[in-house]
Tab-separated table of C-alpha atoms (C1' of nucleotides) in Angstrom:
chain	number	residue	atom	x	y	z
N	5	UNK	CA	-84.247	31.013	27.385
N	6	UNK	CA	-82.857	33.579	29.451
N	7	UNK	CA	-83.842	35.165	32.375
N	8	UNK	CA	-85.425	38.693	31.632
N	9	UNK	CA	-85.335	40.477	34.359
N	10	UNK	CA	-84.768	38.299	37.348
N	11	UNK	CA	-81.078	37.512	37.338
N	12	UNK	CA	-81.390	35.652	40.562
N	13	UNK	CA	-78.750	35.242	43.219
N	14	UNK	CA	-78.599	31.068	41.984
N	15	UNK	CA	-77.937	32.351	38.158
N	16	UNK	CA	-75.696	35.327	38.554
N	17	UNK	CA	-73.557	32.372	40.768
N	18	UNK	CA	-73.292	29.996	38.234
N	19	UNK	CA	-72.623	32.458	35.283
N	20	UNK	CA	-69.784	32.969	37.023
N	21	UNK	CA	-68.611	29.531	37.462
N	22	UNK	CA	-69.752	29.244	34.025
N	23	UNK	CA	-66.809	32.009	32.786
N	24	UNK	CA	-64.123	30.611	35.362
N	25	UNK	CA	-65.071	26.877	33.583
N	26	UNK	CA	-64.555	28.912	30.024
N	27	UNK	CA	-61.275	30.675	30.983
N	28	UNK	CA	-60.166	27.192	32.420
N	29	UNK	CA	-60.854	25.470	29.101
N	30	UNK	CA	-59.917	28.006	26.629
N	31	UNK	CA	-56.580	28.519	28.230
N	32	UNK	CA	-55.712	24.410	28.338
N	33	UNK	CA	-56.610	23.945	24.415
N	34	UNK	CA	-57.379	27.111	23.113
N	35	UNK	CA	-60.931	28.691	21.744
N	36	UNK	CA	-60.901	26.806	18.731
N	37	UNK	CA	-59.284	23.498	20.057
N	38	UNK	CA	-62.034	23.577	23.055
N	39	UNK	CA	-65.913	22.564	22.644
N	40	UNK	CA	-68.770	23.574	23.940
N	41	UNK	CA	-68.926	20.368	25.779
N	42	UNK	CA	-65.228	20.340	27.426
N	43	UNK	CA	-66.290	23.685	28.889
N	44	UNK	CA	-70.471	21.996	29.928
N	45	UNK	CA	-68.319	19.346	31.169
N	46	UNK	CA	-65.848	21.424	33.357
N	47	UNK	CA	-68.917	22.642	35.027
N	48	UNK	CA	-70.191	19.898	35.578
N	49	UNK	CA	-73.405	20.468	33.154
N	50	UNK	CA	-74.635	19.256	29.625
N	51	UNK	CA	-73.199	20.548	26.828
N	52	UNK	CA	-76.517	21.984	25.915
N	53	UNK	CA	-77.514	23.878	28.768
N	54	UNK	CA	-74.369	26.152	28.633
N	55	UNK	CA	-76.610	28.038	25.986
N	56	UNK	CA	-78.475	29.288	29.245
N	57	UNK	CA	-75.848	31.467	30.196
N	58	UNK	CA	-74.060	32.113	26.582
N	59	UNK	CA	-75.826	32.882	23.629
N	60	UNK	CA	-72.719	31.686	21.750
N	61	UNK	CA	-69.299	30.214	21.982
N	62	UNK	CA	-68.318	33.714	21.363
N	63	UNK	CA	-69.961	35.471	23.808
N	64	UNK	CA	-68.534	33.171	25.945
N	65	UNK	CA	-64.841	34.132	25.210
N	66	UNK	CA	-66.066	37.655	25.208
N	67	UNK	CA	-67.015	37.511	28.702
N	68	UNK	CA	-63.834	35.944	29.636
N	69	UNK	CA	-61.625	38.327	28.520
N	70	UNK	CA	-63.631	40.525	29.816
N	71	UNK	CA	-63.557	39.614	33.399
N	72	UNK	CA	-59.723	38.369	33.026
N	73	UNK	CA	-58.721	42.245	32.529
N	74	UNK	CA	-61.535	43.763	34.337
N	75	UNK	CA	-59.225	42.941	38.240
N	76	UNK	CA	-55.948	43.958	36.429
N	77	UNK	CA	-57.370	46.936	35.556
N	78	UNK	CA	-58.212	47.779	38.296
N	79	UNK	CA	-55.569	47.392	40.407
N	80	UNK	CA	-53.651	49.720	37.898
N	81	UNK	CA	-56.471	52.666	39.464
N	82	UNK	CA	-55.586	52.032	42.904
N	83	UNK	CA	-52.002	52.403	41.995
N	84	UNK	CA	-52.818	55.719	39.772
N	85	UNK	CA	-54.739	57.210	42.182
N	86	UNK	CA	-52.086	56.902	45.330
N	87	UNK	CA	-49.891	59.025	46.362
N	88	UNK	CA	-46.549	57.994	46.554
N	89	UNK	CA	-43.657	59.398	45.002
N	90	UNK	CA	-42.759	57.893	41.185
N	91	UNK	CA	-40.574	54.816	42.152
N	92	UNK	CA	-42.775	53.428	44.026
N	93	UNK	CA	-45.768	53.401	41.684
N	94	UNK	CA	-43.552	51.835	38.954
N	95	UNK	CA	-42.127	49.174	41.087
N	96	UNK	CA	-46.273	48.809	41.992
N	97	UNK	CA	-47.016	48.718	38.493
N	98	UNK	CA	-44.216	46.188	37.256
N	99	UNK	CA	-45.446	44.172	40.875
N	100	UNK	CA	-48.975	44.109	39.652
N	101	UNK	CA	-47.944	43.262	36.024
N	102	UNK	CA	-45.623	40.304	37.161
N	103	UNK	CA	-47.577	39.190	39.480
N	104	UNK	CA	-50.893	37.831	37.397
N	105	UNK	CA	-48.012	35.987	35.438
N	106	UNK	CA	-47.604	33.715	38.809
N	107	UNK	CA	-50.819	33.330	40.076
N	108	UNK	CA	-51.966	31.546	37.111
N	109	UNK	CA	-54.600	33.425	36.260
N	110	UNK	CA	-56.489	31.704	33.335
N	111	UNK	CA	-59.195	34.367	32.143
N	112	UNK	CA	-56.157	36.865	31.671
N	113	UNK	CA	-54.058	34.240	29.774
N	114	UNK	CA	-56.924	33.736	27.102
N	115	UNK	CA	-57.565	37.515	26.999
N	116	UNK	CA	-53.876	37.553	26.064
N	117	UNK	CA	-54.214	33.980	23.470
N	118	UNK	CA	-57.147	34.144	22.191
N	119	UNK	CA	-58.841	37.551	22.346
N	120	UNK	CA	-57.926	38.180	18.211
N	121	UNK	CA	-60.463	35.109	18.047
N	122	UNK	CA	-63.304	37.894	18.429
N	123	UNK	CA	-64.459	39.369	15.809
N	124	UNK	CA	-63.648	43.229	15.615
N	125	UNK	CA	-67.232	44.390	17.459
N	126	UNK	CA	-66.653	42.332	20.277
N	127	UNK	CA	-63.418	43.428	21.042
N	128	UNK	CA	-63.867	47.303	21.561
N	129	UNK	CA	-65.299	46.729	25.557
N	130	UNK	CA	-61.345	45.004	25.825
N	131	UNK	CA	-59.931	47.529	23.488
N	132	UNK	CA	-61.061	50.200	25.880
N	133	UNK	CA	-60.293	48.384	29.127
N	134	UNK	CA	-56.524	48.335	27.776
N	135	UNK	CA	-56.461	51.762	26.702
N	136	UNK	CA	-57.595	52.820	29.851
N	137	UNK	CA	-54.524	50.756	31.534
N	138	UNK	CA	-52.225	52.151	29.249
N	139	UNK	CA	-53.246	56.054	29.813
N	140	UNK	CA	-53.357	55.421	33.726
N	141	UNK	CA	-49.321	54.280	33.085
N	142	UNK	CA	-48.963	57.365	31.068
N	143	UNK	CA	-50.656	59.796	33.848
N	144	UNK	CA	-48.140	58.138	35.727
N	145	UNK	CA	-44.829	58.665	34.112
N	146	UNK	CA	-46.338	62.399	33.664
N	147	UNK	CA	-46.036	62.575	37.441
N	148	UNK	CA	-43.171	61.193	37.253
N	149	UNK	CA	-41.654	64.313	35.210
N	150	UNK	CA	-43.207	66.662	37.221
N	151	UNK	CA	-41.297	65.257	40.184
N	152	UNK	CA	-38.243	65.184	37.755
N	153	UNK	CA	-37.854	61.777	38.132
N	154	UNK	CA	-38.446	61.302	34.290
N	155	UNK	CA	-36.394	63.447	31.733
N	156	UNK	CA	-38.666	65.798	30.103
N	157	UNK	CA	-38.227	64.204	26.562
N	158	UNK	CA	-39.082	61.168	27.532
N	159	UNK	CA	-43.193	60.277	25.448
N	160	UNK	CA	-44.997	59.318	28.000
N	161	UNK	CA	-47.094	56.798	25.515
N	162	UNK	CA	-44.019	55.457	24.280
N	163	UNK	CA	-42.893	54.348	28.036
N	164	UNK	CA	-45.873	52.880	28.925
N	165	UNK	CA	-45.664	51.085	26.082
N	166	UNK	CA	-42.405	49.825	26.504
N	167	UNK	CA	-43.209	49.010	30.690
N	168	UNK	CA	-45.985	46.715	29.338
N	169	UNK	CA	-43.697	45.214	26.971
N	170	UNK	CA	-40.948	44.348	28.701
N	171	UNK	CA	-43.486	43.046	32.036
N	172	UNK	CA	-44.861	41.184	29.566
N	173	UNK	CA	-41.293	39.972	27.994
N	174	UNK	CA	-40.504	38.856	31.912
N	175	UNK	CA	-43.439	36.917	32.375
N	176	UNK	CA	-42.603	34.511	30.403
N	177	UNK	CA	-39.498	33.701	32.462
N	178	UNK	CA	-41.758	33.304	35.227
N	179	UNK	CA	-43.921	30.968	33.239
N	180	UNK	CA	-40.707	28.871	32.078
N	181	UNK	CA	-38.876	28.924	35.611
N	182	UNK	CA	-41.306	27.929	38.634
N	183	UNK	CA	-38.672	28.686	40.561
N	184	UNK	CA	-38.053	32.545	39.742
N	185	UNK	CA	-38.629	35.258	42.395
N	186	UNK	CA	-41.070	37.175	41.027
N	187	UNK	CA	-40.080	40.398	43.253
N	188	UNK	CA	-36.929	40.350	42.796
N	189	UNK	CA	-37.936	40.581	38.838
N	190	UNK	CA	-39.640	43.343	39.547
N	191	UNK	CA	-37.192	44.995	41.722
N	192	UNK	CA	-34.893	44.523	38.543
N	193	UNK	CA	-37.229	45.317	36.058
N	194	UNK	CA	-38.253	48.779	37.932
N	195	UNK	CA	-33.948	49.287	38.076
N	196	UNK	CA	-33.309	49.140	34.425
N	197	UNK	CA	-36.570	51.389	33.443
N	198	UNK	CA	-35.378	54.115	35.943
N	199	UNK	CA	-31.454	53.655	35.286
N	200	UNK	CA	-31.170	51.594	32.161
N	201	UNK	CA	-27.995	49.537	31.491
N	202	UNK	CA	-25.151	51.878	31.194
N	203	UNK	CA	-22.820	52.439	34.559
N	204	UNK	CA	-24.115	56.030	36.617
N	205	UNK	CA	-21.556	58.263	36.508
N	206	UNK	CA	-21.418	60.002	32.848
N	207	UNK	CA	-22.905	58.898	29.525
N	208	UNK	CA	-22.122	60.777	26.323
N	209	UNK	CA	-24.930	60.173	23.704
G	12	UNK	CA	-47.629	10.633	-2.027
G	13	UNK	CA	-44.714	12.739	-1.845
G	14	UNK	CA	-41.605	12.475	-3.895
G	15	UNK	CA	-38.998	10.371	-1.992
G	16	UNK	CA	-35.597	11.592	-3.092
G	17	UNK	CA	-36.426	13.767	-6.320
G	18	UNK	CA	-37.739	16.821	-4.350
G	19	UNK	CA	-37.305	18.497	-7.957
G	20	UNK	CA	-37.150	22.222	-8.150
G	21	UNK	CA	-40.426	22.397	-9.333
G	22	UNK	CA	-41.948	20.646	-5.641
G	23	UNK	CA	-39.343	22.651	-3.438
G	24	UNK	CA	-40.858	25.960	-5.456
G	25	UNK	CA	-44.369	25.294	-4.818
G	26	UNK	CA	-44.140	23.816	-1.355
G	27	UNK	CA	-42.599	27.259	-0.859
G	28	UNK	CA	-45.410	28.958	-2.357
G	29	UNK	CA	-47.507	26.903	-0.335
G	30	UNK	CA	-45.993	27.888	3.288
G	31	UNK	CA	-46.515	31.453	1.940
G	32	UNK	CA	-50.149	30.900	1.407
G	33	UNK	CA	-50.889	29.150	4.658
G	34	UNK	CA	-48.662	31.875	6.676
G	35	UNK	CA	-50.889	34.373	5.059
G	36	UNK	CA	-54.604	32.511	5.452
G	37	UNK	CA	-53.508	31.820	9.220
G	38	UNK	CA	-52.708	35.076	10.031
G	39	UNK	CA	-55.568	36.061	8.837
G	40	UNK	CA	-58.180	33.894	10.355
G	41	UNK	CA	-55.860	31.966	12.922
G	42	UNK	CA	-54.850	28.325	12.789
G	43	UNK	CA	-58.654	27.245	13.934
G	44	UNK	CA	-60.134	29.300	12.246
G	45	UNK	CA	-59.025	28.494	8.796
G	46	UNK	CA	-59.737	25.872	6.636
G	47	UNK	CA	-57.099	23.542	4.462
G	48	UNK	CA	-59.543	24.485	1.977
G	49	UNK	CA	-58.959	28.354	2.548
G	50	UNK	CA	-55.281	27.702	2.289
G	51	UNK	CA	-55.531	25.841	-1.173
G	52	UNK	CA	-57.400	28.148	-2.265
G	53	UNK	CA	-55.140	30.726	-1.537
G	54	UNK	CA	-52.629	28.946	-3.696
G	55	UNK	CA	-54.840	28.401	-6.337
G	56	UNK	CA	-55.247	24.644	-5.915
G	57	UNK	CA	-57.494	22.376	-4.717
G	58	UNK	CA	-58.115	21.408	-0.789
G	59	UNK	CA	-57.042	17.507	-1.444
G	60	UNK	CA	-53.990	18.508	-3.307
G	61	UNK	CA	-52.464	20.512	-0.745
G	62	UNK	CA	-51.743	16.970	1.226
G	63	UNK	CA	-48.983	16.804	-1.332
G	64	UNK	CA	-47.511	18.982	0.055
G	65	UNK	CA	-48.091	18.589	4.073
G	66	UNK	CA	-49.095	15.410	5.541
G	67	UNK	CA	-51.174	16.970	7.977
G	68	UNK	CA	-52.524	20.812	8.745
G	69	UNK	CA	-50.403	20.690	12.021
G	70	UNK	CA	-47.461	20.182	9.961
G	71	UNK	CA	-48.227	23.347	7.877
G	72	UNK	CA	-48.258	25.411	10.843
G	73	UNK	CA	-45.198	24.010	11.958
G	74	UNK	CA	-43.206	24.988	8.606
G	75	UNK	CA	-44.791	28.381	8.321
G	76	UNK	CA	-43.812	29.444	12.126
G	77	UNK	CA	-40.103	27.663	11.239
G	78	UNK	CA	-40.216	29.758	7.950
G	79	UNK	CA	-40.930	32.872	10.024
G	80	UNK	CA	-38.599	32.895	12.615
G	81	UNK	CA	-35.695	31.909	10.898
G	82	UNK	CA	-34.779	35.266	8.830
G	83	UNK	CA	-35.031	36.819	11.827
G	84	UNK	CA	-32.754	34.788	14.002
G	85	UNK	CA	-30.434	34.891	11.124
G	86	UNK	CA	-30.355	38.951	10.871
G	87	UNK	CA	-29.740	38.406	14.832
G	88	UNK	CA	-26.346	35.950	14.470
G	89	UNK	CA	-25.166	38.726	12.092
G	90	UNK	CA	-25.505	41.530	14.497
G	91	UNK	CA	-23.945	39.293	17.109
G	92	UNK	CA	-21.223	38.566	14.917
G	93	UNK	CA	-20.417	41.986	13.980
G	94	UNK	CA	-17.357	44.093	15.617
G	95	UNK	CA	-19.318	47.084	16.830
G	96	UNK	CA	-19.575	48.151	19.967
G	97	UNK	CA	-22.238	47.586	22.375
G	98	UNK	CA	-24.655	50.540	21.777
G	99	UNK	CA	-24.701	50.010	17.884
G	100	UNK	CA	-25.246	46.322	18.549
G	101	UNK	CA	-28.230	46.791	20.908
G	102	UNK	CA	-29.612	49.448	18.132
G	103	UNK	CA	-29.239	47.128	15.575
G	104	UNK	CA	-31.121	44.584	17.176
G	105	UNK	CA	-33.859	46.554	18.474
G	106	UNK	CA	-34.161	48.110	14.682
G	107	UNK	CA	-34.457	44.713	13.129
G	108	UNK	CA	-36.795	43.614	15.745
G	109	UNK	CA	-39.361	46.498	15.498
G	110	UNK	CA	-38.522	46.257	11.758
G	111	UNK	CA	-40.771	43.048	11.259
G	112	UNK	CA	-43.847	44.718	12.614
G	113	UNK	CA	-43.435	47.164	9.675
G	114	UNK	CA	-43.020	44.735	7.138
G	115	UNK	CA	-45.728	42.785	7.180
G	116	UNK	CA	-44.479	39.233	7.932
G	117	UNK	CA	-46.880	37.052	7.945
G	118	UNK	CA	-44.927	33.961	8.500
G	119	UNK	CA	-43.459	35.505	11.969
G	120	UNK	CA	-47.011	36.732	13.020
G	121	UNK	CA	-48.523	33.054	12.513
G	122	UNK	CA	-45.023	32.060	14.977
G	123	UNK	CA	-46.384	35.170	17.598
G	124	UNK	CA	-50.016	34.074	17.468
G	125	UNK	CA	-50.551	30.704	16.507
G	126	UNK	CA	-47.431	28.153	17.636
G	127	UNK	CA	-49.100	27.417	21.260
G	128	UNK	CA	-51.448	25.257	19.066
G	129	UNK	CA	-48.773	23.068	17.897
G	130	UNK	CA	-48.273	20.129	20.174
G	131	UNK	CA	-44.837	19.972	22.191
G	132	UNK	CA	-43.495	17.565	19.835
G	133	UNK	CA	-43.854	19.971	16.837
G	134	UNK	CA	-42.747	22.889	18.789
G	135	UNK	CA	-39.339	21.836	19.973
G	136	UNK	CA	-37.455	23.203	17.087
G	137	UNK	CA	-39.081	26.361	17.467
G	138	UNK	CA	-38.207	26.770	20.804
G	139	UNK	CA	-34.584	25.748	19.853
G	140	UNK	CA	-34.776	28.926	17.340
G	141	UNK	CA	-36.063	30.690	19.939
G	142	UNK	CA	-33.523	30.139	22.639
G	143	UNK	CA	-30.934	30.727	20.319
G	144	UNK	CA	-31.774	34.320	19.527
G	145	UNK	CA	-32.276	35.202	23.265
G	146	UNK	CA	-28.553	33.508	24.000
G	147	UNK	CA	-27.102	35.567	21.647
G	148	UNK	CA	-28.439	38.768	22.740
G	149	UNK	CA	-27.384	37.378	25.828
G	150	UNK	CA	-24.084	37.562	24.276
G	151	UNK	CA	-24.140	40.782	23.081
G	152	UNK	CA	-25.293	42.085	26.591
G	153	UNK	CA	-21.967	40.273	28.016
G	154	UNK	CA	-19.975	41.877	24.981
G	155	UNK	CA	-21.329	45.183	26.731
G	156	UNK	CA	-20.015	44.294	30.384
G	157	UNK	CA	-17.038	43.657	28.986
G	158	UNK	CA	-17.095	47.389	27.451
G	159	UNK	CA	-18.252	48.873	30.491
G	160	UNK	CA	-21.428	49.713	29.008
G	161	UNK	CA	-23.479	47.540	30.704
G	162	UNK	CA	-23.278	47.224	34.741
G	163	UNK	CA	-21.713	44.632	36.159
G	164	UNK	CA	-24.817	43.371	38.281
G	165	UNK	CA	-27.410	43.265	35.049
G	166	UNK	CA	-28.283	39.641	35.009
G	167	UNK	CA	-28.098	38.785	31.126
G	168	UNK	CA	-30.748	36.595	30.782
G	169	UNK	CA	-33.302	38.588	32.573
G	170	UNK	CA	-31.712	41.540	30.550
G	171	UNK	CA	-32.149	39.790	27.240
G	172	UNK	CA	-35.702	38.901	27.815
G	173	UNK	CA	-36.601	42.497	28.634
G	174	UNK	CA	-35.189	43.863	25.271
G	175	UNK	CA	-37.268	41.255	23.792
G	176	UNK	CA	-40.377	42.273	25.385
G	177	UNK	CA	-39.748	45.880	25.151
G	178	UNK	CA	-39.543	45.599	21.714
G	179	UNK	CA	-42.381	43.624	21.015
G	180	UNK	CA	-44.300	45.889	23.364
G	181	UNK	CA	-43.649	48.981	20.801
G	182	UNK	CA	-44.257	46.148	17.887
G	183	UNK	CA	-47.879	47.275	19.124
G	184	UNK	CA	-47.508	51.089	18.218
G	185	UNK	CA	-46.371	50.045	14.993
G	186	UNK	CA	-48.960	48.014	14.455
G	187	UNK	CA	-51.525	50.540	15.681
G	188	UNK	CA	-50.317	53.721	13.814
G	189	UNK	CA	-48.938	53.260	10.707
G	190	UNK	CA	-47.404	56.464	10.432
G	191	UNK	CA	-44.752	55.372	13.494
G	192	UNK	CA	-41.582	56.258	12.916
G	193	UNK	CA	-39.586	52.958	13.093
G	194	UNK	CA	-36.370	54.464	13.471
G	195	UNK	CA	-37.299	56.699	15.980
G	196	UNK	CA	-39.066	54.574	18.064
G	197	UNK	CA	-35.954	52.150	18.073
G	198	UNK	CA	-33.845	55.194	18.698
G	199	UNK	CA	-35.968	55.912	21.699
G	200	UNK	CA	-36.003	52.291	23.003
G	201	UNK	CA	-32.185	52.160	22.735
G	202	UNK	CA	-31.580	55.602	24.828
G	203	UNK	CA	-34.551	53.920	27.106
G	204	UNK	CA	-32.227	50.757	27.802
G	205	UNK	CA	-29.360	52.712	28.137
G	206	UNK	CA	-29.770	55.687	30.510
G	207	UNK	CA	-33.357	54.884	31.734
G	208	UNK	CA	-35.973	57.443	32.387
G	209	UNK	CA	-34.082	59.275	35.161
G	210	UNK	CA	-32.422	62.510	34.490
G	211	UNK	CA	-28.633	62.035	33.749
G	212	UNK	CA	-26.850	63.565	36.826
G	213	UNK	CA	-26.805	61.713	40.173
G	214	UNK	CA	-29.600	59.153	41.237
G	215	UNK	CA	-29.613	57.495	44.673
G	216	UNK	CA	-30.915	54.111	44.988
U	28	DT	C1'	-97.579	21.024	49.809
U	29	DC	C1'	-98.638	23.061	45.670
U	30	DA	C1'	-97.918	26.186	41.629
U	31	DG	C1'	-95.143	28.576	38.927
U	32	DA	C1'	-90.554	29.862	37.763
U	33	DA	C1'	-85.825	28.705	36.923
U	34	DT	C1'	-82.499	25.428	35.490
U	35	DT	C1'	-80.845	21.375	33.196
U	36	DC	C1'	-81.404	17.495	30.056
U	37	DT	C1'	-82.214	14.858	25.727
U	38	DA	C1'	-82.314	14.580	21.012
U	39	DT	C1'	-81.473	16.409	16.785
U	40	DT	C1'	-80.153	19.383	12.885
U	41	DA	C1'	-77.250	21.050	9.742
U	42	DA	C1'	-72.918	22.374	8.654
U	43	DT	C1'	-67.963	21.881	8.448
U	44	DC	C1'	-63.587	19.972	8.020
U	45	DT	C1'	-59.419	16.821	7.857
U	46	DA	C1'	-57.500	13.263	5.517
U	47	DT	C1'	-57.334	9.450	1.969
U	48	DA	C1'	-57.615	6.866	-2.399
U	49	DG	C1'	-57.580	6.495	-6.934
U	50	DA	C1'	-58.394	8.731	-11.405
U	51	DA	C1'	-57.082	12.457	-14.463
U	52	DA	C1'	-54.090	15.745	-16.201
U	53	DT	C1'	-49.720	17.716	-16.900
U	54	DA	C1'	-44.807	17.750	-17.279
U	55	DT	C1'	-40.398	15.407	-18.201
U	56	DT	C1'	-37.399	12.171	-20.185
U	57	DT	C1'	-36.005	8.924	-23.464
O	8	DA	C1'	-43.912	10.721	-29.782
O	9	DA	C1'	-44.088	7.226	-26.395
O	10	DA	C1'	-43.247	6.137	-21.769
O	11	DT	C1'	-42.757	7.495	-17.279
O	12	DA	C1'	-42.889	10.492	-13.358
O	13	DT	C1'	-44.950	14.360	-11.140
O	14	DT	C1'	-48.707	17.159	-9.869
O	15	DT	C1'	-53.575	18.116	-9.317
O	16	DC	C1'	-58.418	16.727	-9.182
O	17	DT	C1'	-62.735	14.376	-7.750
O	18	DA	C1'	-65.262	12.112	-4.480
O	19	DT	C1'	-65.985	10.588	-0.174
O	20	DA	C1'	-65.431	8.668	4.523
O	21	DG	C1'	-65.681	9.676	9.052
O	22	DA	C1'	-65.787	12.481	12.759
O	23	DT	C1'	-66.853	16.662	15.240
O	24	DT	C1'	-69.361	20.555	16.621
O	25	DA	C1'	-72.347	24.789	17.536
O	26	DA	C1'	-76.799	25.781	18.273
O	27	DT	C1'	-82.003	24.936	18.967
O	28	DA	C1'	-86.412	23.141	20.716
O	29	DG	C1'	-89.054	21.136	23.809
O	30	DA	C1'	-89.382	17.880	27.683
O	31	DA	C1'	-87.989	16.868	32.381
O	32	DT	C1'	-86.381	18.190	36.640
O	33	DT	C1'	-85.308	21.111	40.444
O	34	DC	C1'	-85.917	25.100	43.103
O	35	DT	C1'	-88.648	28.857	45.484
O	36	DG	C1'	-92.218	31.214	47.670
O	37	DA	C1'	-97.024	31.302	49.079
DNA sequence: TCAGAATTCTATTAATCTATAGAAATATTT
DNA sequence: AAATATTTCTATAGATTAATAGAATTCTGA
């Protein structure tokens, strides 16, 4: 079956290519609409000998959503950890978040499609991995109050919520228009979280 | 088959009662993952007879995501149609649109989750649906230019689709925690799109 | 080059599921 | 109550698919 110990250079390689062949399948026609054998096939294989590297079809999507989040992810800790001032991490942030919408990144569209596919045990290593993103964002706007940048009564999970949302709202305008400048999205996007819609001078409430 | 011209009350009640039960087995186990036999079941009936009703599984899928989406875009045309100004508008909308998460509507989560399965042909009206409800908050967002409430150089569109994704972004905290305070969290999201995070005074660019 | 290990293939099992046709049952109308 | 129309059932065809086992092939290191 599988390889016990070993995990040699040659199999770690094409487990890999295995999950890019996945992602690539599952995002054209779904995890239910795809076989076993349009992914074997993809990669060039048997539909058969995929159970080398999977035990299941399952497993298989597990390990794609896995490693579609996993980059994301981190780029979210680089951005955390820096040092600039609050502005500039959320116009990062909304970068980063737009950005996977463009380069089409497959593995993170079927961890966004698909992922409810896996059953509830499967899907706490992903439910952590987004948790974590979401409580970097929050450390974030924290700074961002502490520079006074953010108004005090502002809920820090509630905004980071909202950034993802509305990042996520955007990228489907990317997705619809080839043509949209995905920087200048973000350079909007980052304007309306920082000033929202109403002119500057005064706002009653 | 099916009745040609009669569609007596009787039919139109229980084809009803049959969207219902497939919007409620889909969202359940997704459009894959359940069975016409699951759905029939659901109603009470059994699998062959539900062909009586839908000439194909595809189609039910289509009429449940129709049947979910169109309340909503209603409740939207109403808001847009209203007389008040732009702040009350934009509340209104972002209360009905975090309302759905709270009400469990299984119809519009089937639309969320499951319409990429559909093929293009069977997703055109949705998209029609779809378009419509963004133009008309585009509308509203105009309505607010026009009111001063909105700056001149928010692009609608772009503005629209962040509303939409904000809001479906804290859809997620509802979902999560169901002691969320709907109202409050739409009250937050509307100050959010109005003033931003930054502190009210000045703010340079 | 040979031996053993790693990888892929072939063949098959067993289960599942959509869709159809025609019979049976139920409701409606005359 | 008989006749007709509507709704549901039974049975099945036909196709697909995930997963397994063991044979065949390819790779790797001595």
């Amino acid at each position: 079956m599988k390889p016990e110990k070993t995990e040699s250079r040659r199999y770690q390689k094409q487990k890999l290519a295995a999950i890019r062949a996945a992602a690539s399948v599952f995002s054209e026609k779904g995890f239910h609409g795809a076989s076993t054998a349009d992914v074997a096939a993809r990669l060039g294989i048997k539909q058969g000998s995929l159970y080398y590297y999977f035990d299941s079809k399952e497993e298989a999507l597990e390990e794609v959503c896995l490693y579609g989040l996993r980059q994301y992810v981190e780029n979210m800790d680089a951005i955390a950890e820096g040092e600039e001032n609050f502005q500039a991490r959320l116009r990062a942030v909304v970068t980063n978040h737009l950005g996977r919408y463009r380069e089409k990144n497959e593995a993170l569209k079927v961890h966004n499609d698909e992922r409810l596919y896996l059953p509830p045990e499967r899907r706490v290593r992903l439910k952590q991995l987004g948790t974590h993103y979401r409580e970097r964002l929050e450390d974030i706007v924290e700074t961002g109050k502490a520079e006074a940048a953010v108004r005090d009564e502002i809920d820090s999970h509630f905004m980071a919520q909202s950034i993802i949302g509305m990042c996520n709202g955007l990228g489907e305008i990317i997705v619809r228009d080839p043509e949209a400048d995905v920087f200048e999205l973000a350079r909007k996007c980052t304007d309306l979280l920082l000033h929202g819609t109403a002119p500057y001078h005064i706002q009653g409430d």
